[in-house]
XYZ file of C-alpha atoms in Angstrom:
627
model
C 0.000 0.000 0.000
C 2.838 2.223 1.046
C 4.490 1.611 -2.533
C 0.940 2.082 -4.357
C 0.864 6.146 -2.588
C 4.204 6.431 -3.429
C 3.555 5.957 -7.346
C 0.357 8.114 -7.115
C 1.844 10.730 -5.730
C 4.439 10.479 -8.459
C 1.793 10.357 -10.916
C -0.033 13.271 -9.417
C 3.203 15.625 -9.690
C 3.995 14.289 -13.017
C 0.252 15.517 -14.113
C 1.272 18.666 -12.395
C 4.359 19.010 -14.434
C 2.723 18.195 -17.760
C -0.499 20.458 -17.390
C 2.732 23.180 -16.677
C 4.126 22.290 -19.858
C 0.565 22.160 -22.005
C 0.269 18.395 -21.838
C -3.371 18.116 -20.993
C -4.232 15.023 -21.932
C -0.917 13.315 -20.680
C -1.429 14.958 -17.540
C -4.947 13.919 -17.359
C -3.819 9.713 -17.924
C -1.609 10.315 -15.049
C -4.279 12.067 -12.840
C -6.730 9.371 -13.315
C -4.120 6.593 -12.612
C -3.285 8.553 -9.377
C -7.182 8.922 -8.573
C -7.972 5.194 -9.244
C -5.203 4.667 -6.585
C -6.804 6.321 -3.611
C -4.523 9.367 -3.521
C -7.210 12.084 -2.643
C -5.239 15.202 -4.073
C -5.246 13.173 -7.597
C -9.380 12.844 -7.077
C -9.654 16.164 -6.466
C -7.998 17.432 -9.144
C -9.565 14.925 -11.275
C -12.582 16.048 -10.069
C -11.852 19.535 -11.144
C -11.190 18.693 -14.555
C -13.808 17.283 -15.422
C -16.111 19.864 -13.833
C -14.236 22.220 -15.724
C -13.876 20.301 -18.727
C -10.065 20.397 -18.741
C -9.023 17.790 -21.171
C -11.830 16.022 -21.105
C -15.743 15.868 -21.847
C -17.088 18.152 -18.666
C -19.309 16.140 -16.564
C -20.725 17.069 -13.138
C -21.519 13.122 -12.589
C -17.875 12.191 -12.416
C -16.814 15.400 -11.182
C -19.246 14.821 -8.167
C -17.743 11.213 -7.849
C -14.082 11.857 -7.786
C -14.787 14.854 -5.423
C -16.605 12.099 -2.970
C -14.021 10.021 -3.401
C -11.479 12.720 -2.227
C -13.936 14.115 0.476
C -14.241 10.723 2.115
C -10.527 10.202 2.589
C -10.482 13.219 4.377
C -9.093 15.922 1.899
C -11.196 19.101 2.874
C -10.905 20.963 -0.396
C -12.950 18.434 -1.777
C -15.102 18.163 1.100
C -15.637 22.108 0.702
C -16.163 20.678 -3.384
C -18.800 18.434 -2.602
C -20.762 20.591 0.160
C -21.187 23.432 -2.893
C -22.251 20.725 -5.580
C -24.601 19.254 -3.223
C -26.035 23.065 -2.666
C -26.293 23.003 -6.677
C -29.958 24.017 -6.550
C -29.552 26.976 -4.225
C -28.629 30.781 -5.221
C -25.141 30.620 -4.563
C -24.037 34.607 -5.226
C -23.046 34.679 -1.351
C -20.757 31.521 -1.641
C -16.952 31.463 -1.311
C -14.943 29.263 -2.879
C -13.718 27.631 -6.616
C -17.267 26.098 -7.684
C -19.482 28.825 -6.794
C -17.465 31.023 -8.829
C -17.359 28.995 -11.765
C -21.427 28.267 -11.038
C -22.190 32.124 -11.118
C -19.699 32.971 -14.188
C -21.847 30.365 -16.110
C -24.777 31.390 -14.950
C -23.774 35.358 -16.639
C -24.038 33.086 -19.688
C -27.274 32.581 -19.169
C -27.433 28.778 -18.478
C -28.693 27.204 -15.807
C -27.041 26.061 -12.166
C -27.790 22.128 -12.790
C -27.410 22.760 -16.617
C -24.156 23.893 -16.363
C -22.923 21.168 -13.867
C -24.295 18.354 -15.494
C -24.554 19.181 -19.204
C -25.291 15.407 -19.895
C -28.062 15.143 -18.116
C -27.199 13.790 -14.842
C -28.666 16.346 -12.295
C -27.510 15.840 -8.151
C -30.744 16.362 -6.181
C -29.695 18.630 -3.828
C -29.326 18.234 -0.533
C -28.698 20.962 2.282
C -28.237 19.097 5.209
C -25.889 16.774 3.561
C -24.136 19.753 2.183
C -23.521 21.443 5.524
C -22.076 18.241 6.971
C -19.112 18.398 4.238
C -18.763 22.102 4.584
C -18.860 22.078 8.296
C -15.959 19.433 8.026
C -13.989 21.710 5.999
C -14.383 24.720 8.406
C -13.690 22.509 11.187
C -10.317 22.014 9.519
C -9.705 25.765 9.064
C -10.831 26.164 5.454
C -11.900 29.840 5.569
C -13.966 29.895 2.280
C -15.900 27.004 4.061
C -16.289 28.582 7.422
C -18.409 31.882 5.482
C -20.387 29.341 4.011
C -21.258 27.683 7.000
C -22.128 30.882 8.306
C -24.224 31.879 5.537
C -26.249 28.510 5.824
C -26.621 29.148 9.437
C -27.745 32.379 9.163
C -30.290 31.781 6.137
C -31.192 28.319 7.721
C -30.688 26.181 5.068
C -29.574 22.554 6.078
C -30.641 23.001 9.216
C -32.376 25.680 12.235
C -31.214 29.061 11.733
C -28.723 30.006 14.597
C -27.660 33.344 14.429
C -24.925 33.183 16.949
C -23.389 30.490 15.161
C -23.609 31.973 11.808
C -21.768 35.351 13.533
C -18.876 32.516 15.077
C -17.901 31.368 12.146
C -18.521 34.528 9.373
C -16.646 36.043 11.920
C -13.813 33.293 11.593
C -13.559 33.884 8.094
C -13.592 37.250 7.913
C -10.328 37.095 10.064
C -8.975 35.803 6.111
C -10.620 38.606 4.174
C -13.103 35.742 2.363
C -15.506 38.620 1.137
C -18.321 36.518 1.604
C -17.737 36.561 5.491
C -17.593 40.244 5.539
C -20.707 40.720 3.089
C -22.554 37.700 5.701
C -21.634 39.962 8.798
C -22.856 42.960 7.301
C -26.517 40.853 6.757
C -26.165 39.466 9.794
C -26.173 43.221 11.421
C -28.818 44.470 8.583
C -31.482 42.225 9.723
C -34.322 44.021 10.924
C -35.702 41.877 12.693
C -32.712 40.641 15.000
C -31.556 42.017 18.432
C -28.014 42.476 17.444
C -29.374 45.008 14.422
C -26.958 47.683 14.248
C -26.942 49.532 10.927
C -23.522 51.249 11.559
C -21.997 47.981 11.944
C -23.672 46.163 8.561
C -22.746 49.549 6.578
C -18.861 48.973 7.834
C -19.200 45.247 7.022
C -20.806 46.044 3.719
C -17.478 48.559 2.657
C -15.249 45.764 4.150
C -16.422 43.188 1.333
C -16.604 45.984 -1.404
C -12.990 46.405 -0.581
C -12.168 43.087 -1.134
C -13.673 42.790 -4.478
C -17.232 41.520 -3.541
C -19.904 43.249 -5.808
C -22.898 42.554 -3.671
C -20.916 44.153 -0.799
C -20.738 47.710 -3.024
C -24.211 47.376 -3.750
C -25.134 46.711 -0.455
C -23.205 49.931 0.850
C -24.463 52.190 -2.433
C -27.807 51.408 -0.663
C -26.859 52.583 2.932
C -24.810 55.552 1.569
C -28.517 56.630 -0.438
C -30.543 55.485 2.600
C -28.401 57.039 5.306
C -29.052 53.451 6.935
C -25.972 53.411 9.292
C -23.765 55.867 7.732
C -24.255 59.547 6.283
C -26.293 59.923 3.485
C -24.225 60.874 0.166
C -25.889 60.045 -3.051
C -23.129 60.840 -5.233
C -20.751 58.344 -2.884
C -24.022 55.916 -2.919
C -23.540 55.935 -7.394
C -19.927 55.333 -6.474
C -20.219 52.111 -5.188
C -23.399 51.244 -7.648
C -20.759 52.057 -10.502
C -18.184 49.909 -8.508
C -20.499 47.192 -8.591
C -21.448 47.370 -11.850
C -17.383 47.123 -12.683
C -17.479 44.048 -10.600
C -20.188 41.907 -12.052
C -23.315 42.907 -10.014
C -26.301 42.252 -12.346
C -28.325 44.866 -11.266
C -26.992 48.172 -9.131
C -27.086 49.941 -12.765
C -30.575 50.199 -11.720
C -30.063 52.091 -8.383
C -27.086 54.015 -10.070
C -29.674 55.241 -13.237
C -32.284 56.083 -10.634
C -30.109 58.102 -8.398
C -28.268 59.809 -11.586
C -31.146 60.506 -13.425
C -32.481 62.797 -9.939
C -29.500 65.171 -10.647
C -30.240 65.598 -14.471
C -26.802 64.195 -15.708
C -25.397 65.375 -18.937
C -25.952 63.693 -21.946
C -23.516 61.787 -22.430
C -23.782 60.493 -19.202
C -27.486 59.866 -19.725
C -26.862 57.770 -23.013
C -24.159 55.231 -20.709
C -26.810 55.539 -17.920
C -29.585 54.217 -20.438
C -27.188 51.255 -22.173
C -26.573 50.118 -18.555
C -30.317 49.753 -17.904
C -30.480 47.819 -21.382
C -27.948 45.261 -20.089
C -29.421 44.948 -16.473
C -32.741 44.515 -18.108
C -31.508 42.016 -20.879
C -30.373 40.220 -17.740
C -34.535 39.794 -16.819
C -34.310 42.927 -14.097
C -37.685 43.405 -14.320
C -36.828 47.513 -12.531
C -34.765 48.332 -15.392
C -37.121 46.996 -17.935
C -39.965 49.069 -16.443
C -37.614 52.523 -16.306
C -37.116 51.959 -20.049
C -40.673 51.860 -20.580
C -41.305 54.897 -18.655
C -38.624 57.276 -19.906
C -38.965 55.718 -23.432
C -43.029 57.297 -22.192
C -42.487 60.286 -21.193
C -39.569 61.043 -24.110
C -37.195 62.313 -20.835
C -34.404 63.356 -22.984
C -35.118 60.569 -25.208
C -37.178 60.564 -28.237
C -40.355 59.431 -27.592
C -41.019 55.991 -29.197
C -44.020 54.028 -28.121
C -42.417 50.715 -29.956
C -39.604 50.887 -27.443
C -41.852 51.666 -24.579
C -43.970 48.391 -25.874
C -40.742 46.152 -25.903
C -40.028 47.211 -22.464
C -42.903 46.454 -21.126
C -43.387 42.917 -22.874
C -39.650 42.061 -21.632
C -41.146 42.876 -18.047
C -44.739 41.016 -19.133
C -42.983 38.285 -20.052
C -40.730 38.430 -16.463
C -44.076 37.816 -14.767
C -44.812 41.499 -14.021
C -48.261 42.002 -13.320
C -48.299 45.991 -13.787
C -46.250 45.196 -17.402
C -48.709 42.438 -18.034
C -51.790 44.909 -17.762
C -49.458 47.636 -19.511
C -48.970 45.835 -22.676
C -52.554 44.489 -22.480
C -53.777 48.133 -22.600
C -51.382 48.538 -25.623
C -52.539 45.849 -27.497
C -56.146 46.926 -26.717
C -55.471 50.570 -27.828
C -52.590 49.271 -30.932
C -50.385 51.382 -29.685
C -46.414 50.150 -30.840
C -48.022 47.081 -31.437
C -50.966 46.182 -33.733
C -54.231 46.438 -32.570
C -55.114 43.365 -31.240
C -57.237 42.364 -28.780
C -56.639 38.089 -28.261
C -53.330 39.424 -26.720
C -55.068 42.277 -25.065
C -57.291 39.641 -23.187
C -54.061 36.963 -22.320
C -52.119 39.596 -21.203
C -55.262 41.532 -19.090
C -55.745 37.390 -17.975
C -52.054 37.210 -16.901
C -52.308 40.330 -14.565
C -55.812 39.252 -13.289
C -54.692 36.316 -12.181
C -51.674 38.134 -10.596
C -53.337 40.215 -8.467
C -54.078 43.378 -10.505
C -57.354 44.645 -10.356
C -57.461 46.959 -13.162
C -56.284 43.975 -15.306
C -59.331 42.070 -14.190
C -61.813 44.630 -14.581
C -60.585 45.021 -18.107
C -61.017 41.435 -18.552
C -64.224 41.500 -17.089
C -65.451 44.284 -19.827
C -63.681 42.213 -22.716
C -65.783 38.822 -21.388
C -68.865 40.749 -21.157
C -68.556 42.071 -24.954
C -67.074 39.285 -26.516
C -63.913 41.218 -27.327
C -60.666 39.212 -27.866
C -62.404 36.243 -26.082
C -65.707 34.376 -25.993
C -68.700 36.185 -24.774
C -69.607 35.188 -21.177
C -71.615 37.009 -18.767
C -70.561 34.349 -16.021
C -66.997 35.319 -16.926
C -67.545 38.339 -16.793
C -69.021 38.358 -13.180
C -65.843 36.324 -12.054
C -63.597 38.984 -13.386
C -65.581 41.999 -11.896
C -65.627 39.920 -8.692
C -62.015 39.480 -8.113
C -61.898 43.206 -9.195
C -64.256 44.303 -6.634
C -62.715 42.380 -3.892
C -59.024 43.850 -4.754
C -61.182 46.714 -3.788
C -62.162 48.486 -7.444
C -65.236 50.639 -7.667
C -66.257 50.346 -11.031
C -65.898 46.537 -10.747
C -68.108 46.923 -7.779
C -70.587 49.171 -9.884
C -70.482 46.834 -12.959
C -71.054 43.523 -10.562
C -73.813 45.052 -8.996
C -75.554 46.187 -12.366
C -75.423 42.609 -13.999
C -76.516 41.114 -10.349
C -79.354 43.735 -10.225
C -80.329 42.874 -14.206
C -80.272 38.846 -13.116
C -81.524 39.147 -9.345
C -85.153 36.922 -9.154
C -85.496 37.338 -4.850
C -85.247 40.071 -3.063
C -82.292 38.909 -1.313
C -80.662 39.493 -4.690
C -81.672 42.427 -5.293
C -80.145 43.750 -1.566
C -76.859 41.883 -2.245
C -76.841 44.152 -6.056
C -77.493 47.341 -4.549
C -75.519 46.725 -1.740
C -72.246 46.755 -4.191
C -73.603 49.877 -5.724
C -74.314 51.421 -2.644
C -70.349 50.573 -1.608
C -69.160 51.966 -4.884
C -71.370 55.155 -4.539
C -70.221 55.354 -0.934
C -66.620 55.346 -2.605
C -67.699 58.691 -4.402
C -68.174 57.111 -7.849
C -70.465 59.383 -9.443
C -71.817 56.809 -12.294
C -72.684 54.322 -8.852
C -74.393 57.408 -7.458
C -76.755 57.685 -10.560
C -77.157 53.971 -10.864
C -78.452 53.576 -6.926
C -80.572 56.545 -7.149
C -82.499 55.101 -10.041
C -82.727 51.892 -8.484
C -83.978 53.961 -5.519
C -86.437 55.476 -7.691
C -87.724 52.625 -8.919
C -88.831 51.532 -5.830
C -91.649 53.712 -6.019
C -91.789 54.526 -1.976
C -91.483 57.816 -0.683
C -88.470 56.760 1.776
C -86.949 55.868 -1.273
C -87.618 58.978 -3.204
C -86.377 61.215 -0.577
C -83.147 58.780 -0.089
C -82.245 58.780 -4.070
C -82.975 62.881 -4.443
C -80.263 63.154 -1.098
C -77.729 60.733 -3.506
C -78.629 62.668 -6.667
C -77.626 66.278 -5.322
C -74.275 65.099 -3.845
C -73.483 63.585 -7.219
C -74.505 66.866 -8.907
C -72.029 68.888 -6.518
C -69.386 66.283 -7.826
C -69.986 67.645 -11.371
C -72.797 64.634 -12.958
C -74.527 65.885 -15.329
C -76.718 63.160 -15.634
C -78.184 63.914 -11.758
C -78.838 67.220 -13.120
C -81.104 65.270 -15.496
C -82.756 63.137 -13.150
C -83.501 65.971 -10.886
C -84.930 68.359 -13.780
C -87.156 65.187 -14.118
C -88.223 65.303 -10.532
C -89.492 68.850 -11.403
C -87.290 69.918 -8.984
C -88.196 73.795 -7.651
C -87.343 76.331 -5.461
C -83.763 76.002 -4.162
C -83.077 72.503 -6.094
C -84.023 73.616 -9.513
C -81.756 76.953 -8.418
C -79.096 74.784 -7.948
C -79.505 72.115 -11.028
C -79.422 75.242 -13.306
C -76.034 76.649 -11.257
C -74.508 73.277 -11.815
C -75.492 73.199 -15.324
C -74.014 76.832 -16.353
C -70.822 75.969 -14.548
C -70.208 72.675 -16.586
C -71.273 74.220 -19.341
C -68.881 77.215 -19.023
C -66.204 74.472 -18.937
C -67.010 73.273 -21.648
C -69.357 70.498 -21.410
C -71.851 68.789 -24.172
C -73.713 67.248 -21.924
C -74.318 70.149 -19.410
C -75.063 72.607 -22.739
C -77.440 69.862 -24.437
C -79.141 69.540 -20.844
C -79.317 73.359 -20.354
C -80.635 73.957 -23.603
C -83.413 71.523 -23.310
C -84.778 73.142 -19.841
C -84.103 77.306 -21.611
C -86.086 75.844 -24.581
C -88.877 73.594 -22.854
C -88.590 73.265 -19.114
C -91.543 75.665 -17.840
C -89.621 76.176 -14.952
C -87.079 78.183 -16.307
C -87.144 81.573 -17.872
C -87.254 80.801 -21.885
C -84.117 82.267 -23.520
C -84.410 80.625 -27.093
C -81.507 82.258 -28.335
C -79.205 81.447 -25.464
C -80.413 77.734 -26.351
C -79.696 77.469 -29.817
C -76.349 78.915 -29.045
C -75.339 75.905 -26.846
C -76.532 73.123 -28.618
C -74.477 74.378 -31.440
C -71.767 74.437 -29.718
C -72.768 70.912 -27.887
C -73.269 69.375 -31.244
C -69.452 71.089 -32.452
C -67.866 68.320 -29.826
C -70.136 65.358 -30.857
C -72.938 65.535 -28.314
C -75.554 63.271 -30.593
C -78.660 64.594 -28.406
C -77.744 68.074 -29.459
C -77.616 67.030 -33.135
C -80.746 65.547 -32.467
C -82.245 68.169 -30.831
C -81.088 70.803 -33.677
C -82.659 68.444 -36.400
C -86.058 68.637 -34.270
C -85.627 72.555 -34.048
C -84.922 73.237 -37.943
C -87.417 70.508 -38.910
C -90.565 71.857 -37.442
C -89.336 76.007 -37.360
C -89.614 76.128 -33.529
C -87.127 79.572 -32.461
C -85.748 79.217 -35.614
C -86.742 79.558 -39.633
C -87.753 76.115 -40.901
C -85.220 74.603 -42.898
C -85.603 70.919 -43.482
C -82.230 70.424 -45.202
C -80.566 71.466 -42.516
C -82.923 69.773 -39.732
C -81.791 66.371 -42.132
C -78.332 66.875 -41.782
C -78.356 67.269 -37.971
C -80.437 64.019 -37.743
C -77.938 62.743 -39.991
C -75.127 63.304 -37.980
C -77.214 61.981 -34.274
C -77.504 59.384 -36.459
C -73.967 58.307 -37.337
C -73.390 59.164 -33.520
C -75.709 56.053 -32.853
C -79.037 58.019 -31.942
C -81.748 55.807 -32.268
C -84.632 57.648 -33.335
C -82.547 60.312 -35.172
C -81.673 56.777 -37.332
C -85.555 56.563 -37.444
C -86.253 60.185 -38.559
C -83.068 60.123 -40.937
C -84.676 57.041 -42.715
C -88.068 58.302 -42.571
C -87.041 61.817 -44.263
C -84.772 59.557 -46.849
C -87.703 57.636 -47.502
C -90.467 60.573 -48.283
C -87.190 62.830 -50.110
C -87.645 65.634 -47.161
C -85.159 67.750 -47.137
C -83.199 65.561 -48.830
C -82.867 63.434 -52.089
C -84.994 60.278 -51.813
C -83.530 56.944 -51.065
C -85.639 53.940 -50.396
C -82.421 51.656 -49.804
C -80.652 54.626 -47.259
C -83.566 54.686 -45.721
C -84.195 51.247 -45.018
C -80.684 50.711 -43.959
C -81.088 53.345 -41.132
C -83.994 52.305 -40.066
C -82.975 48.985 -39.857
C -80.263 50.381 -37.752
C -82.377 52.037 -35.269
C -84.622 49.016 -35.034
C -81.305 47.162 -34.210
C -81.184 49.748 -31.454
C -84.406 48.931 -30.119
C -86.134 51.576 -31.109
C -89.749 49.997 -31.047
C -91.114 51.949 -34.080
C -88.376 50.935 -35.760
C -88.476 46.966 -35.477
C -92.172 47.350 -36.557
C -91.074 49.490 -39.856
C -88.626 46.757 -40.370
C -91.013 43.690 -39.813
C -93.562 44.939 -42.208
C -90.818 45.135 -45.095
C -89.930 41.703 -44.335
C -93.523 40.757 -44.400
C -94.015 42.646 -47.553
C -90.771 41.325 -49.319
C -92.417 38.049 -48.497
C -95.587 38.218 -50.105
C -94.128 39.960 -52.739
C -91.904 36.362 -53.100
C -94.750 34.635 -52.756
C -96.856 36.024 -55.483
C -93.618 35.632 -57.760
């Protein structure tokens, strides 16, 4: 036996020599002759090699094997070796030592922990407890690179109970040897808010300790307490120091911090260009923050050109990161077409992706696209689910649409309370369309308790600017200080510049008994109501030139008001356009126009309408008949 180490530990030396001299595969023979021989430095640096791939196919099975081998007779780098493999399916950016470097710098090319150990398949389930028991071995045997990672597992729990005071013995060990990792694990150890020993002061100090000694996460870490004034005075232009020294050190995502603190002082623009390439690599590296900050400055063209296409790439790169606020984002640009085509079956996946996330927006959306049949299959149940996990993430127009299909559905009574009683939580909210939609339900009710309760709802939602209470009460012939105040309201909106307060005005200075007549002043709005698309003022106008009430008759240019109600989707000014197409007033006849607007306002469900409509069918049909 004593001969048999003697020749192994030649062979090892010889390998040593040869891999000097560029003799890989000579070197490798001898290594593997050495290994097969029990001598544990040979199976470790077999081991090695074919983690690494020196010389031979890379292959974490018989890498894991030789460094067992070696671990088991006692040789603690290997046992430091094998507690990091066995840890394969754990983060290991805090780790010291050979493999966890060579794990993280293939990881930066974007492959996968297990992948990149065992590229032939074989993956090591890993195994924490296990893991520890190697490591522990090699920190009992003064391996500092193993005592940090002892600490570490002690302090995150991970192969066994958490136990802060022995994490802090043995970070503390290795920090004694400048491992980085030890100093970076003492400064979390001290940064843990919820631990008696928190001192801020002492996890900043810790934190510049490991940036000095090369550790990236330790100059992000500090960049954080130097913008936070956590533990040491706040200096933001010290704080994008250490971001940038991160950056220069491999950290894959204190660009991020560094942009956001930089772009607060308005750098120059050069400076702004680097600070926007940075944010392109941390977010190519699926940093969902920097992704989102390109969206928004991409948005808001801050010294950038705007450019909606980048703004949608951002987003989808973020979407695609499991984002829920870039999930609804791109769903709303899909929806709209905006930097990407219109199109609504992504709209709905991406509105279902947020929904299901959490976002409540996202699910209302969905909700609306379910109830319409846009970008997905019609479904009024769907649509309920939608505007019920809405509602509960504690929307008020999900609440107010629930409510209204509930109310539309209800057969008891007890359905009918549990409807108004989401309207009535909405309205309480302040949402003015809820307000209007419980005060006609109120109204409904036909009880004086009831009356009084809705008129109470209707005047706070005309102080809040609804025109359409201002309506409702005008229909309650409201008098006296009410119908004071309903006019008020209306003159106000309507010096802003709102159709539907001048169309409403109008209609009371031109009808309303109530109020003083001022004919003029009433033409004069709805002209101006009917300039921004108000279809009721078109309407109205059509009415007023039609029949010469205030104004000259002038049926050509009564038809072209109705026309234009009508394109706005005005049901009977679809009826009237027809009917005035169909007897050539005002307007050149045309049988087939005439039908075809009709036929639209009976598809509106304007009565009058669907029985103009029927009795062409019918007559089209006997005229068949007789042919």
């Amino acid at each position: 036996m004593r001969i048999a180490q003697i020749a192994a530990r030649y062979l090892y030396r010889r390998a040593e020599r040869r891999r000097a001299r560029g003799q890989v595969a000579a070197a490798l023979h001898d290594l593997a002759r050495a290994a097969r021989a029990g001598y544990a430095p040979a199976q470790h640096a077999l081991a090695r090699a074919y983690q690494i791939g020196q010389g031979c196919p890379r292959s974490g099975a018989v890498a894991k094997r030789w460094y067992a081998a070696a671990a088991a007779a006692g040789y603690t780098d290997a046992q430091f070796e094998l507690g990091l493999i066995l840890l394969n399916k754990r983060d290991l950016d805090w780790m010291a030592g050979f493999s966890s470097a060579w794990l993280n710098h293939r990881a930066d090319q974007e492959k996968s922990l297990v992948a990149a150990l065992f590229p032939a398949g074989f993956e090591s389930d890993g195994n924490p407890a296990e893991a520890l028991a190697w490591l522990l071995r090699a920190a009992e045997a003064d391996k500092a690179e193993a005592q940090a990672n002892v600490g570490w597992l002690k302090l995150k729990g991970i192969g066994c109970e958490r136990d802060r005071a022995e994490a802090h013995r043995w970070l503390s060990a290795a920090a004694v040897h400048d491992v980085s990792q030890a100093a970076l694990g003492l400064a979390e150890y001290y940064g843990a808010a919820d631990a008696n020993e928190r001192d801020l002061g002492q996890s900043a100090l810790w934190a510049k300790k490991a940036s000095e000694l090369g550790n990236a996460s330790g100059s992000h870490r500090y960049g954080l307490a130097r913008r936070d004034g956590a533990g040491v005075e706040r200096d933001s232009l010290e704080a994008e120091r250490y971001f940038a020294l991160a950056v220069e050190q491999g950290h894959p995502t204190a660009a991020y911090d560094g942009a956001v603190l930089a772009l607060a002082r308005n750098p120059s623009a050069g400076e702004f260009q680097a600070l926007v390439e940075r944010l392109r690599l941390c977010a190519k590296r699926s940093h969902i923050p920097s992704a989102m900050l390109l969206a928004d400055l991409y948005g808001r063209g801050d010294r950038l050109q705007p450019d909606i296409r980048e703004v949608a790439h951002w987003y989808r790169v973020a979407a695609d990161l499991g984002d829920v606020q870039a999930q609804f984002m791109i769903g709303c640009l899909y929806a709209r077409g905006e930097g990407l085509g219109l199109d609504l079956k992504h709209a709905a996946r991406y509105f279902e992706l947020a929904g299901n996330g959490g976002h409540s927006q996202a699910a209302f959306n969905l909700g609306v696209f379910s109830l319409n049949g846009q970008g997905i299959e019609q479904s009024v149940a769907e649509a309920k689910r939608w505007f019920s996990i809405a509602a509960k993430g504690g929307l008020v127009q999900a609440q107010l649409r629930l409510g209204q299909i509930l109310e539309r559905e209800a057969v008891t009574q007890v359905e009918l309370a549990s409807a108004r009683m989401l309207i009535k939580r909405a309205s309480d909210a302040g949402n003015g369309e809820a307000k209007i939609a419980l005060a006609q339900m109120l109204l409904a009710d036909g009880n004086p308790d009831s009356e009084q309760e809705a008129l109470v709802i209707l005047r706070e939602a005309m102080n809040a600017g609804e025109i359409q209470a201002c309506e409702l009460l005008l229909r309650k012939e409201a008098t006296g200080p009410d119908l004071e105040a309903v006019v008020q309201s209306l003159q106000r909106a309507a010096r802003s510049g709102n159709s539907g307060a001048k169309f409403v005005l109008a209609e009371a200075l031109l009808s309303d008994e109530r109020v003083p007549r001022d004919a003029q002043t009433a033409i004069a709005l709805l002209k101006e109501a009917a300039a921004a698309q108000e279809a009721r003022a078109h309407f109205l106008l059509g009415i007023v030139y039609c029949q010469g009430v205030h104004v000259s008759k002038d049926l050509p240019r009564g038809y072209r008001h109705y026309l234009e109600a009508a394109r706005l989707n005005h049901p009977l000014a679809q009826y009237n356009t027809g009917v005035m197409l169909l007897h050539g007033t005002g307007v050149d006849k045309s049988v087939e126009d005439a039908i075809n607007w009709i036929r639209c306002a009976a598809n509106n469900n304007l009565q009058k309408a669907v029985e103009f409509i029927r009795g062409v069918e019918q007559r089209a049909l006997l005229a068949d008949a007789s042919n």
